[in-house]
Short mmCIF file of C-alpha atoms in Angstrom, two decimals:
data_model
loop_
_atom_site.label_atom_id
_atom_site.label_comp_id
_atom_site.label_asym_id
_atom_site.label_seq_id
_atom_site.Cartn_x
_atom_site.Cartn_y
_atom_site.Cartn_z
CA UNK A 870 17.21 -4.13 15.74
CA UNK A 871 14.01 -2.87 17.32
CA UNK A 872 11.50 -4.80 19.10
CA UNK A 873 7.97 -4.18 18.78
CA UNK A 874 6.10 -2.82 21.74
CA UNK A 875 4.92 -5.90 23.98
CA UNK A 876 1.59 -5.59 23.30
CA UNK A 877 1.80 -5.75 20.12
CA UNK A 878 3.28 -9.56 21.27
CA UNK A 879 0.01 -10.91 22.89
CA UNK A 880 -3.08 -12.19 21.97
CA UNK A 881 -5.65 -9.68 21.22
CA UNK A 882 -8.45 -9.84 23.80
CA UNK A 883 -11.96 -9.89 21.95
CA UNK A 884 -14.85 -9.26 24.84
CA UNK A 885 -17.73 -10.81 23.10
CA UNK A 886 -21.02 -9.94 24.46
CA UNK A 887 -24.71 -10.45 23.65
CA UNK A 888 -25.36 -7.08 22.00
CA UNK A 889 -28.57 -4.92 23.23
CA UNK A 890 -30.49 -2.32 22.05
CA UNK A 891 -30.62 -0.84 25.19
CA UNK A 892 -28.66 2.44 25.51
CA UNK A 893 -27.92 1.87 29.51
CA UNK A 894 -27.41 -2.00 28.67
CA UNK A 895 -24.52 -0.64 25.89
CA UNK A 896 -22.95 1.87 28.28
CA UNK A 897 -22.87 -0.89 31.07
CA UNK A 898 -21.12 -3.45 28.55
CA UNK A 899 -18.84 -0.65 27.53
CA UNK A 900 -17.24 0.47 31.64
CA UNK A 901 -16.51 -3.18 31.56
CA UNK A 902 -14.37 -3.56 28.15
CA UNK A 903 -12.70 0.05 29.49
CA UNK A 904 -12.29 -1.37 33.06
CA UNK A 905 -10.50 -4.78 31.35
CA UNK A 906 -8.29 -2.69 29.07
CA UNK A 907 -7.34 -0.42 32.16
CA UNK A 908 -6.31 -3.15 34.05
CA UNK A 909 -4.63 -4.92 31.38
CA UNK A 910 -2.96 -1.95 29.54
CA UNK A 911 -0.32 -4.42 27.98
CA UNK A 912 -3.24 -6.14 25.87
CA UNK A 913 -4.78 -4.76 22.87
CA UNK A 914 -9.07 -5.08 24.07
CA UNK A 915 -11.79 -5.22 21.32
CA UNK A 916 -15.69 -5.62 21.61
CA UNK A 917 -17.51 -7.42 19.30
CA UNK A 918 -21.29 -8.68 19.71
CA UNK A 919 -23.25 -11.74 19.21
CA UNK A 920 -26.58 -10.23 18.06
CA UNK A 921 -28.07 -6.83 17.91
CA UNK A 922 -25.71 -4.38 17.44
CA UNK A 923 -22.36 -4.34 15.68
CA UNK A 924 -19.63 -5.10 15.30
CA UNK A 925 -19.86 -9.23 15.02
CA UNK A 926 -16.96 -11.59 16.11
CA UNK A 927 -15.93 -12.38 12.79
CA UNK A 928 -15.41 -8.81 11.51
CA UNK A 929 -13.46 -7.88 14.59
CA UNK A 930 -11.52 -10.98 14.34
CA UNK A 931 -10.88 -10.36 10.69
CA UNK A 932 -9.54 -7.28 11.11
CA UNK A 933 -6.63 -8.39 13.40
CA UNK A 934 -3.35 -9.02 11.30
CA UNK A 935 -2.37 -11.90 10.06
CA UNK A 936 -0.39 -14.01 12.89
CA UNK A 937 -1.36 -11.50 15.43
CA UNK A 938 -3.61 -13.52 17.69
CA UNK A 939 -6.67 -13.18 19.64
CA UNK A 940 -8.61 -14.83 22.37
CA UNK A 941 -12.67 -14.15 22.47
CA UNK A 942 -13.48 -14.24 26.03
CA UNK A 943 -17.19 -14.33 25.85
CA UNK A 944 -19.13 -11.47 28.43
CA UNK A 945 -21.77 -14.64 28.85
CA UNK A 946 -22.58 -15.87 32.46
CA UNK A 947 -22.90 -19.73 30.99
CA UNK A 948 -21.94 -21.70 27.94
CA UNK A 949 -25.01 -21.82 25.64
CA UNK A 950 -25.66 -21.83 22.09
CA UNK A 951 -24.00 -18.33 21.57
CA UNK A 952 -20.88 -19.94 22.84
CA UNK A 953 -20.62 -23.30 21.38
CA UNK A 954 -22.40 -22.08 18.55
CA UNK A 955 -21.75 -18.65 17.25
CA UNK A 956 -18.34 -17.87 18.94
CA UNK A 957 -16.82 -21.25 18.30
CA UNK A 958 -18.07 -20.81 14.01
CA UNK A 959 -16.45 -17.13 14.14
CA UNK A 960 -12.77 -18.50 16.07
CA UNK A 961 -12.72 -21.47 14.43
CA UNK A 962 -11.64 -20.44 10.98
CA UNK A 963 -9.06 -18.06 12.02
CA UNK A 964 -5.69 -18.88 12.39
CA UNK A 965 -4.17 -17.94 16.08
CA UNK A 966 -7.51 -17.74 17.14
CA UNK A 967 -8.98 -19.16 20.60
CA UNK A 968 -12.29 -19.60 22.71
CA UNK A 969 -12.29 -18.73 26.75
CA UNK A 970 -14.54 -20.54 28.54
CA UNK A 971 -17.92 -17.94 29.57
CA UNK A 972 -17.92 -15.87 33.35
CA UNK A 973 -19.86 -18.21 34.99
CA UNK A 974 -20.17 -20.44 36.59
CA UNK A 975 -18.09 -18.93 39.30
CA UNK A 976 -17.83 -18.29 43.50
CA UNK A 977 -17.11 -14.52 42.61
CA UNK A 978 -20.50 -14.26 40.73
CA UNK A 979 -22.41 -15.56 43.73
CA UNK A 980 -20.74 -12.76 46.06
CA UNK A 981 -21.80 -9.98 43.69
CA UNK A 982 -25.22 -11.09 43.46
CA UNK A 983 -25.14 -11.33 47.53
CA UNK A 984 -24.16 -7.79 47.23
CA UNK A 985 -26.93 -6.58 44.97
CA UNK A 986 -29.23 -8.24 47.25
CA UNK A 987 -27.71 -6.70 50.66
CA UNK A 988 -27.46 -3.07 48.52
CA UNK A 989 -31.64 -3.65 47.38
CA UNK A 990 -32.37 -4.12 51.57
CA UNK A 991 -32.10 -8.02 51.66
CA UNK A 992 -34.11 -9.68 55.15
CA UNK A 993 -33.39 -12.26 57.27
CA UNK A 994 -37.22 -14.01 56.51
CA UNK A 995 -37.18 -13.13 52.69
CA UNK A 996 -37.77 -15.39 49.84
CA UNK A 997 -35.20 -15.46 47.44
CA UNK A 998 -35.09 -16.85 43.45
CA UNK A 999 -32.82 -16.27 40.79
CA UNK A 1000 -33.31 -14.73 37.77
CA UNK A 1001 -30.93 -16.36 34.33
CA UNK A 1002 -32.05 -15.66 31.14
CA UNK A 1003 -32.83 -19.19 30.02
CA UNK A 1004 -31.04 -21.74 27.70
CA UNK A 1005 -31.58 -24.73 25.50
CA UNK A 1006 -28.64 -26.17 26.28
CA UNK A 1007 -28.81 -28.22 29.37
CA UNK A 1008 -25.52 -27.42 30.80
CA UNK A 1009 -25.85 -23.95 30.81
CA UNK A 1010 -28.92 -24.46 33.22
CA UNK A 1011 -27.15 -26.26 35.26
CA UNK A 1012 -24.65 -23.34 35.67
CA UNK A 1013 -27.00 -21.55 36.84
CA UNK A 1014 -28.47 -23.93 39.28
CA UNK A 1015 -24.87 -23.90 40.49
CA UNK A 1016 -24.80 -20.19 40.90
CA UNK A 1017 -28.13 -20.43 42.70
CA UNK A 1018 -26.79 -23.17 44.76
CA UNK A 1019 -23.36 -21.05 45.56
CA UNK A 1020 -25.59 -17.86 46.88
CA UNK A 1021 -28.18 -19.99 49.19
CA UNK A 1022 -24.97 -21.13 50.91
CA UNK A 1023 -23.75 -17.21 51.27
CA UNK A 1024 -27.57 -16.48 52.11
CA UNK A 1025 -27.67 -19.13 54.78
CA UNK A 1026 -30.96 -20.09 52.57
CA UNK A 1027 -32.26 -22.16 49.55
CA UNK A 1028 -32.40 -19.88 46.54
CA UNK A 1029 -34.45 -21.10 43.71
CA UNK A 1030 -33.43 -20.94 39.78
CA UNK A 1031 -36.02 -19.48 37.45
CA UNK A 1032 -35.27 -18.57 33.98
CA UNK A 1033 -36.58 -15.98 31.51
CA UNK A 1034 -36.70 -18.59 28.33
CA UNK A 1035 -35.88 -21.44 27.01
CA UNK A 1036 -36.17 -23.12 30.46
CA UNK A 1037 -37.85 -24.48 33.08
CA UNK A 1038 -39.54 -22.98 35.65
CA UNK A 1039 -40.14 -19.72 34.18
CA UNK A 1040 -39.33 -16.61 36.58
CA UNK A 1041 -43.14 -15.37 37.12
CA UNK A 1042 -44.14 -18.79 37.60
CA UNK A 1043 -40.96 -19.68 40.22
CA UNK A 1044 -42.09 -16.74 42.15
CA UNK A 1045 -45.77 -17.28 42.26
CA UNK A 1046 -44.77 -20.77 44.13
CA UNK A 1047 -42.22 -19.58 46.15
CA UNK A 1048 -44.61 -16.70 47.72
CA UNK A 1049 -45.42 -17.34 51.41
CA UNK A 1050 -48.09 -15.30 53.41
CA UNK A 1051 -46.41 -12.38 55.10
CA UNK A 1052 -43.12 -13.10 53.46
CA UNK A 1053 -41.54 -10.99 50.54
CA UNK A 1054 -40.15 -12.55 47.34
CA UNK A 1055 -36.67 -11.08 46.28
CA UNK A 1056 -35.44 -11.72 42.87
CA UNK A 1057 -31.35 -11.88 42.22
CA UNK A 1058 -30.90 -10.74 38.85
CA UNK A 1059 -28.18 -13.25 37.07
CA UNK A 1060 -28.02 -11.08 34.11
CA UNK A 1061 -24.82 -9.11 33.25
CA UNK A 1062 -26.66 -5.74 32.20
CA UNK A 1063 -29.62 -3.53 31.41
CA UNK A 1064 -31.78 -4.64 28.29
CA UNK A 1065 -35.08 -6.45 27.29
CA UNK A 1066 -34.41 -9.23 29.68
CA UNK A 1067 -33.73 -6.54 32.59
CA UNK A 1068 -36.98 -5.14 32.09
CA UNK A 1069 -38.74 -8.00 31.89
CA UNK A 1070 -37.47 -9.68 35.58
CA UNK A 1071 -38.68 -6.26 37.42
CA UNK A 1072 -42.21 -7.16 35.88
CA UNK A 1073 -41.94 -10.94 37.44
CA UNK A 1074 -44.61 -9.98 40.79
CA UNK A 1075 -41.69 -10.02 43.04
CA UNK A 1076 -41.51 -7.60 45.85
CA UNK A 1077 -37.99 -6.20 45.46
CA UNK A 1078 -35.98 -7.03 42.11
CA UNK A 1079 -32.09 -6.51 42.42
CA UNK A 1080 -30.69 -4.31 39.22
CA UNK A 1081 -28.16 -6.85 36.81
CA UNK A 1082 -24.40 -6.80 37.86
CA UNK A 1083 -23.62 -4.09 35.49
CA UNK A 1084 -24.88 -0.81 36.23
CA UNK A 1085 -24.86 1.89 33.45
CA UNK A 1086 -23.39 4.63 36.20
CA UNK A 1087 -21.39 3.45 37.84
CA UNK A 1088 -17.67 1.54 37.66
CA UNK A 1089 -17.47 -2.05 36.50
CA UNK A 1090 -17.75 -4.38 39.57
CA UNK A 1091 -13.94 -5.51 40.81
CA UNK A 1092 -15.16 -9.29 40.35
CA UNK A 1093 -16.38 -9.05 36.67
CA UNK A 1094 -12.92 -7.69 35.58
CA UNK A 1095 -10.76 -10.53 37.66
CA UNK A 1096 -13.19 -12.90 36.10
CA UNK A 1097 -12.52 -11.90 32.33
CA UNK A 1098 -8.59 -11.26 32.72
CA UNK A 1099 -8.51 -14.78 34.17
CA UNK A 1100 -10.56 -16.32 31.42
CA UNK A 1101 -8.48 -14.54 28.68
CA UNK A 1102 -5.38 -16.01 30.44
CA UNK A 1103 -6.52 -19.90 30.87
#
């Protein structure tokens, strides 16, 4: 009797991301679902998409067979309401169906954003603040304080946490107060890729603002892939 082709066995991997209506935010998010499926051609990868754009976690997880499997690894750098709100409704209703915990926090984030900064012409006497997009939910701030925390220690220097929304201090304001005379302000962007939120930390009065850590052109960033191929295996 034949066997059916192991990857047809596992869990089907659903990368769940925000969803933009940026094209170069869309292309990013898409080299990272093609980088995960390279490196895991065994699994069976699907995108679905919180808001914005289709298609949603539900309708990609109702399309998988019946007893089939699937593990949403959400493409979110902390655990907010999309996570323990949106994801967890769509999984929890279907059988064979888990939630991964989000990318971040994590050490490997930290080093990427140290190389963004070292790549945008980092100095020894600048000012540095990190840019998150903001949550209600206080734990997810505090992941990115974390984050934050992790890169001063890289930097050899306290890096401050500023957020976009829904949080406190807000990024224009966090670099207003951080600004010293004869000093440049860098921002760290702690935002996966390209979009609305993008655009709106290069318009923050910093000096120097470090692009997100997706990049429409080029390949998906080594870390990024370890990180979701580990979360879809915890």
């Amino acid at each position: 009797m034949s066997r059916e082709p192991a990857a047809a066995q596992e869990p089907v991997l659903v990368a769940a991301a925000h969803g933009t209506s940026s094209p170069r935010g869309r292309a990013a998010i898409g080299r990272l679902v093609a980088a995960v499926a390279a490196r895991r051609p065994d699994l069976t990868v699907r995108a679905a998409f919180v808001d914005v754009q289709p298609p949603d976690p539900a309708s990609v997880l109702g399309s998988i067979p019946a007893g089939r499997g699937a593990r949403v690894v959400p493409l979110l750098l902390s655990a907010g309401y999309h996570v323990f709100v949106d994801l967890t409704e769509a999984v929890t209703p279907v059988p064979g169906a888990t939630l991964a915990p989000a990318l971040g926090p994590d050490d490997r984030l930290a080093q990427l954003l140290r190389r963004r900064l070292e790549a945008a012409g980092l100095r020894a006497d600048d000012v540095v603040v990190l840019a998150a997009a903001g949550s209600s939910q206080p734990s997810a701030v505090a992941d990115c304080v974390r984050v934050a925390d992790a890169l001063g220690g890289l930097l050899g220097r306290a890096v401050t946490a500023a957020f976009l929304s829904a949080a406190q201090p807000r990024l224009e304001e966090a670099v207003a107060a951080v600004r010293v005379r004869g000093r440049r302000v860098v921002v760290a962007t702690y935002l996966l890729a390209p979009g609305f939120f993008a655009d709106r930390a290069t318009r923050c009065g910093a000096d120097v603002v470090t692009p997100p850590l997706l990049l429409p052109d080029g390949p998906a960033p080594e870390e990024l892939v370890d990180i979701v191929v580990e979360r879809y295996l915890s």
